[in-house]
Amino acid sequence: MASVASGRSLSRAIAPYAFVLPPVIYLGVFMFGPLGRQIWMSLTNTRIINPNAGRYIGLRNFERLFSDSGFYDSLRITALYAAASVVLGVMAGVISALAINQPFRGRAIVRAILLFGWAAPNVATSLIWLWMYNGQSGVFNDIAMALGLERINWLTSAEMALPSILIVTVWQTAPFVMLVILAALQSTPEEVKEAARIDGADRLNVFRNVTLPHILPSVQLVSLLTAVWAIRRFDIIYLLTGGGPLGSTSTLVVKIRQTAFENYELGMASAYGVIGLVLALLVAAVHFIVERKRAQWMAR
């Protein structure tokens, strides 16, 4: 009996590690291994024509990076694109969630239509928007001409290319934000809202004092995810503009592709990747600091 009890105790002690082991192996093989390889390559002069012959050169790639004005341009474009994606995407998603949370006829159909942007594949999305932005046959220029305006170079103008990409990004990310916020809205306790109304609170005060604090953690979470996705986004930007015109949409990720496959410098491209990784970690750190302060404030 003692041996059986000892065996069960050992099984209970091992079980948590057995459940954790597969994801740890997966992350180690497919995430941390390549990540470590990339960090190492950023310290070498590896070229794509002979990727195994890179020589250790210390921080020379980063010295070149920080002395290149093109790097600061791509950093500025990435920060601007990520910030605008978060502000506009989260705002559109929250407004859509508040609207779709109200009962009205055809709500299920409207919800399905709103989700189309998130469900559609990125390549198909990019091709659809390429047609709509087309300077000669695009629907947006047809509308502009019908309104008596001149044709707009949506994707071939340095001033309009980034805003045009932002419109596509918001159209694609807002439905995901809407889904998350809608779930948070539908879990808001109705009895608390009813008590606020009985105490004389109008709809604005009910939203500000009851609904908003309840959905705020979800808003913070989708803001973090939207920011990280924006920093990593490559397909839509590259398919719509290829980083142009004149580098006006050349984010860090697009710069990595150009450095690796046009300049053949894998070591330098890895240095760009390390900077992108640091940027994403900074965004995550800000989120966790804000979340911690909010939890401390709620605990008072």
Coordinates of C-alpha atoms in Angstrom, one line a residue:
M1 CA 0.0 0.0 0.0
A2 CA 2.9 2.3 0.9
S3 CA 4.4 1.8 -2.6
V4 CA 1.1 2.5 -4.3
A5 CA 0.6 5.8 -2.3
S6 CA 4.2 6.7 -3.1
G7 CA 3.6 6.1 -6.8
R8 CA 0.4 8.3 -6.8
S9 CA 2.3 11.0 -5.0
L10 CA 5.1 10.9 -7.6
S11 CA 2.5 11.0 -10.4
R12 CA 0.9 14.1 -9.0
A13 CA 4.2 15.7 -8.6
I14 CA 5.3 15.0 -12.2
A15 CA 1.9 15.7 -13.8
P16 CA 2.3 19.6 -14.0
Y17 CA 5.7 19.2 -15.6
A18 CA 4.4 16.7 -18.1
F19 CA 1.6 19.1 -19.2
V20 CA 4.1 22.0 -19.4
L21 CA 6.8 20.1 -21.3
P22 CA 5.3 20.0 -24.8
P23 CA 4.7 23.7 -25.1
V24 CA 8.2 24.3 -23.6
I25 CA 9.7 22.1 -26.3
Y26 CA 7.6 23.7 -29.0
L27 CA 8.6 27.2 -27.9
G28 CA 12.3 26.2 -27.5
V29 CA 12.5 24.6 -31.0
F30 CA 10.3 27.0 -33.0
M31 CA 10.7 30.3 -31.2
F32 CA 13.6 30.7 -28.8
G33 CA 16.0 28.7 -31.0
P34 CA 15.5 30.8 -34.1
L35 CA 15.4 33.9 -31.9
G36 CA 18.8 33.1 -30.4
R37 CA 20.1 32.4 -34.0
Q38 CA 18.9 35.8 -35.2
I39 CA 20.5 37.6 -32.2
W40 CA 23.8 35.8 -33.0
M41 CA 23.6 36.6 -36.7
S42 CA 23.1 40.3 -35.8
L43 CA 26.6 40.2 -34.4
T44 CA 28.1 38.7 -37.6
N45 CA 28.7 39.7 -41.3
T46 CA 26.6 36.9 -42.6
R47 CA 25.5 37.3 -46.2
I48 CA 22.7 35.4 -48.0
I49 CA 25.0 33.9 -50.6
N50 CA 26.8 31.9 -47.9
P51 CA 24.7 32.0 -44.7
N52 CA 27.0 29.6 -42.8
A53 CA 30.2 31.6 -43.3
G54 CA 29.4 34.6 -41.2
R55 CA 32.2 36.0 -39.1
Y56 CA 31.7 37.6 -35.6
I57 CA 32.1 41.4 -35.9
G58 CA 30.7 42.5 -32.5
L59 CA 28.3 45.5 -32.6
R60 CA 29.5 46.8 -36.0
N61 CA 26.1 46.1 -37.6
F62 CA 24.4 48.2 -34.9
E63 CA 26.9 51.0 -35.3
R64 CA 26.1 51.1 -39.1
L65 CA 22.4 51.0 -38.2
F66 CA 22.5 53.9 -35.8
S67 CA 24.5 56.0 -38.2
D68 CA 22.0 55.4 -41.1
S69 CA 19.3 58.0 -41.5
G70 CA 17.2 55.4 -43.3
F71 CA 17.0 53.4 -40.1
Y72 CA 15.5 56.4 -38.2
D73 CA 13.0 57.0 -41.0
S74 CA 11.8 53.4 -40.8
L75 CA 11.7 53.6 -37.0
R76 CA 9.6 56.8 -37.2
I77 CA 7.3 55.2 -39.8
T78 CA 6.9 52.0 -37.7
A79 CA 6.1 54.0 -34.6
L80 CA 3.6 56.3 -36.4
Y81 CA 1.9 53.3 -38.1
A82 CA 1.7 51.3 -34.9
A83 CA 0.3 54.3 -32.8
A84 CA -2.3 55.2 -35.5
S85 CA -3.3 51.5 -35.9
V86 CA -3.9 51.3 -32.1
V87 CA -5.8 54.5 -31.8
L88 CA -8.0 54.2 -34.9
G89 CA -8.4 50.4 -34.8
V90 CA -9.4 50.3 -31.1
M91 CA -11.6 53.3 -31.4
A92 CA -13.4 51.8 -34.4
G93 CA -13.7 48.5 -32.7
V94 CA -15.1 49.9 -29.4
I95 CA -17.7 52.0 -31.3
S96 CA -18.7 49.0 -33.4
A97 CA -19.0 46.9 -30.2
L98 CA -21.2 49.5 -28.5
A99 CA -23.4 49.8 -31.5
I100 CA -23.7 46.0 -32.1
N101 CA -24.4 45.4 -28.4
Q102 CA -27.8 47.2 -28.8
P103 CA -30.7 45.0 -29.8
F104 CA -32.0 45.8 -33.4
R105 CA -33.4 43.9 -36.3
G106 CA -30.7 42.2 -38.5
R107 CA -28.0 42.5 -35.8
A108 CA -26.6 39.0 -36.7
I109 CA -26.3 40.0 -40.4
V110 CA -24.6 43.3 -39.5
R111 CA -22.2 41.5 -37.2
A112 CA -21.3 39.0 -39.9
I113 CA -20.6 41.8 -42.4
L114 CA -18.4 43.6 -39.9
L115 CA -16.4 40.5 -39.2
F116 CA -15.6 40.0 -42.9
G117 CA -12.5 42.2 -42.7
W118 CA -11.0 40.1 -40.0
A119 CA -11.9 36.8 -41.6
A120 CA -10.6 37.5 -45.1
P121 CA -7.1 36.3 -46.0
N122 CA -4.5 39.1 -46.1
V123 CA -3.5 38.5 -49.7
A124 CA -7.2 38.6 -50.9
T125 CA -7.7 41.7 -48.8
S126 CA -4.7 43.4 -50.3
L127 CA -5.9 42.5 -53.9
I128 CA -9.3 43.9 -53.2
W129 CA -7.9 47.2 -51.8
L130 CA -5.4 47.4 -54.7
W131 CA -8.3 47.4 -57.1
M132 CA -10.3 50.0 -55.0
Y133 CA -7.2 52.2 -54.8
N134 CA -6.4 51.9 -58.5
G135 CA -5.7 55.3 -60.0
Q136 CA -7.6 54.7 -63.3
S137 CA -10.3 52.1 -62.5
G138 CA -10.6 52.2 -58.7
V139 CA -13.9 52.8 -57.0
F140 CA -12.5 55.5 -54.7
N141 CA -11.4 57.6 -57.6
D142 CA -14.7 57.1 -59.3
I143 CA -16.4 58.5 -56.2
A144 CA -13.9 61.4 -56.1
M145 CA -14.6 62.2 -59.8
A146 CA -18.4 62.0 -59.2
L147 CA -18.0 64.5 -56.3
G148 CA -16.1 66.9 -58.7
L149 CA -12.6 66.2 -57.1
E150 CA -9.4 65.3 -58.9
R151 CA -8.0 61.8 -59.1
I152 CA -6.0 60.8 -55.9
N153 CA -2.8 58.8 -56.1
W154 CA -3.7 56.7 -53.1
L155 CA -0.7 54.3 -53.2
T156 CA 1.7 56.2 -55.4
S157 CA 1.9 59.4 -53.5
A158 CA 4.3 59.8 -50.6
E159 CA 1.7 61.8 -48.6
M160 CA -1.2 59.4 -49.2
A161 CA 0.4 55.9 -49.1
L162 CA 0.7 55.5 -45.4
P163 CA -2.8 56.8 -44.6
S164 CA -4.2 54.5 -47.3
I165 CA -2.5 51.5 -45.7
L166 CA -3.8 52.6 -42.3
I167 CA -7.4 52.5 -43.7
V168 CA -6.8 48.9 -44.7
T169 CA -5.3 48.1 -41.4
V170 CA -8.1 49.6 -39.4
W171 CA -10.7 47.8 -41.6
Q172 CA -8.9 44.5 -40.8
T173 CA -8.2 44.9 -37.1
A174 CA -11.3 46.7 -35.9
P175 CA -13.5 43.5 -36.2
F176 CA -11.2 41.6 -33.8
V177 CA -11.3 44.5 -31.3
M178 CA -15.1 44.6 -31.7
L179 CA -15.4 40.8 -30.9
V180 CA -13.3 41.1 -27.7
I181 CA -15.0 44.3 -26.5
L182 CA -18.4 42.8 -27.3
A183 CA -17.7 39.8 -25.1
A184 CA -16.6 42.2 -22.3
L185 CA -19.8 44.3 -22.7
Q186 CA -22.0 41.3 -22.6
S187 CA -20.4 40.2 -19.3
T188 CA -21.1 43.6 -17.6
P189 CA -23.4 42.9 -14.6
E190 CA -26.8 44.2 -15.5
E191 CA -27.8 44.6 -11.8
V192 CA -25.0 47.1 -11.3
K193 CA -26.1 49.1 -14.3
E194 CA -29.7 49.0 -13.1
A195 CA -28.7 50.2 -9.6
A196 CA -26.9 53.1 -11.2
R197 CA -30.0 54.0 -13.2
I198 CA -32.2 53.8 -10.1
D199 CA -29.7 56.2 -8.4
G200 CA -30.4 58.7 -11.2
A201 CA -27.4 58.2 -13.5
D202 CA -28.0 58.9 -17.1
R203 CA -26.6 56.7 -20.0
L204 CA -23.3 58.6 -20.2
N205 CA -22.7 58.3 -16.5
V206 CA -23.6 54.6 -16.5
F207 CA -21.1 54.0 -19.3
R208 CA -18.4 56.1 -17.6
N209 CA -18.7 54.6 -14.1
V210 CA -19.9 51.1 -14.7
T211 CA -19.3 49.9 -18.3
L212 CA -16.0 51.5 -19.0
P213 CA -14.1 50.2 -15.9
H214 CA -15.5 46.7 -16.8
I215 CA -14.2 46.7 -20.4
L216 CA -11.0 48.7 -19.7
P217 CA -8.8 45.5 -19.2
S218 CA -10.0 44.2 -22.5
V219 CA -9.3 47.5 -24.2
Q220 CA -5.7 47.5 -22.8
L221 CA -5.2 43.9 -24.0
V222 CA -6.4 44.5 -27.6
S223 CA -4.3 47.7 -27.7
L224 CA -1.3 45.7 -26.8
L225 CA -2.1 43.0 -29.4
T226 CA -2.8 45.6 -32.1
A227 CA 0.5 47.4 -31.4
V228 CA 2.5 44.3 -31.6
W229 CA 0.7 43.1 -34.8
A230 CA 1.3 46.5 -36.4
I231 CA 5.1 46.4 -35.6
R232 CA 5.2 42.9 -37.1
R233 CA 2.9 43.5 -40.1
F234 CA 4.5 42.9 -43.5
D235 CA 2.1 41.3 -46.0
I236 CA -0.4 44.1 -46.4
I237 CA 2.3 46.9 -46.5
Y238 CA 4.5 45.0 -49.0
L239 CA 1.6 43.9 -51.2
L240 CA 0.1 47.4 -51.4
T241 CA 3.2 49.6 -51.8
G242 CA 6.4 47.4 -51.4
G243 CA 7.7 50.0 -48.9
G244 CA 7.4 52.9 -51.4
P245 CA 6.9 55.4 -52.7
L246 CA 10.3 56.9 -51.7
G247 CA 10.4 54.8 -48.6
S248 CA 7.3 56.5 -47.2
T249 CA 5.8 53.1 -46.0
S250 CA 9.1 51.3 -45.3
T251 CA 8.6 50.0 -41.8
L252 CA 11.2 48.0 -39.9
V253 CA 9.8 44.7 -41.2
V254 CA 9.9 45.9 -44.8
K255 CA 13.4 47.1 -44.2
I256 CA 14.4 43.6 -43.0
R257 CA 13.2 42.1 -46.2
Q258 CA 15.0 44.7 -48.4
T259 CA 18.2 44.4 -46.4
A260 CA 18.2 40.6 -46.5
F261 CA 16.9 39.8 -50.0
E262 CA 17.9 42.9 -52.0
N263 CA 21.2 43.9 -50.3
Y264 CA 21.9 40.2 -49.3
E265 CA 23.1 41.2 -45.8
L266 CA 21.6 38.7 -43.4
G267 CA 23.6 40.0 -40.5
M268 CA 22.4 43.5 -41.0
A269 CA 18.8 42.3 -41.5
S270 CA 19.1 40.5 -38.2
A271 CA 20.1 43.7 -36.5
Y272 CA 16.9 45.3 -37.8
G273 CA 15.0 42.3 -36.4
V274 CA 16.6 42.7 -33.0
I275 CA 15.5 46.4 -32.9
G276 CA 12.0 45.4 -33.9
L277 CA 12.0 42.8 -31.1
V278 CA 13.1 45.4 -28.5
L279 CA 10.3 47.7 -29.7
A280 CA 7.7 45.0 -29.2
L281 CA 9.1 44.2 -25.8
L282 CA 8.9 47.9 -24.8
V283 CA 5.3 48.0 -25.8
A284 CA 4.5 44.9 -23.8
A285 CA 6.4 46.3 -20.8
V286 CA 4.4 49.5 -20.9
H287 CA 1.2 47.5 -21.0
F288 CA 2.2 45.4 -18.0
I289 CA 3.2 48.5 -16.0
V290 CA -0.1 50.2 -16.8
E291 CA -2.0 47.0 -15.9
R292 CA -0.1 46.6 -12.6
K293 CA -0.9 50.3 -11.6
R294 CA -4.6 49.8 -12.5
A295 CA -4.7 46.6 -10.4
Q296 CA -3.1 48.5 -7.4
W297 CA -5.6 51.3 -7.9
M298 CA -8.6 48.9 -8.0
A299 CA -7.3 47.2 -4.8
R300 CA -7.5 50.4 -2.7

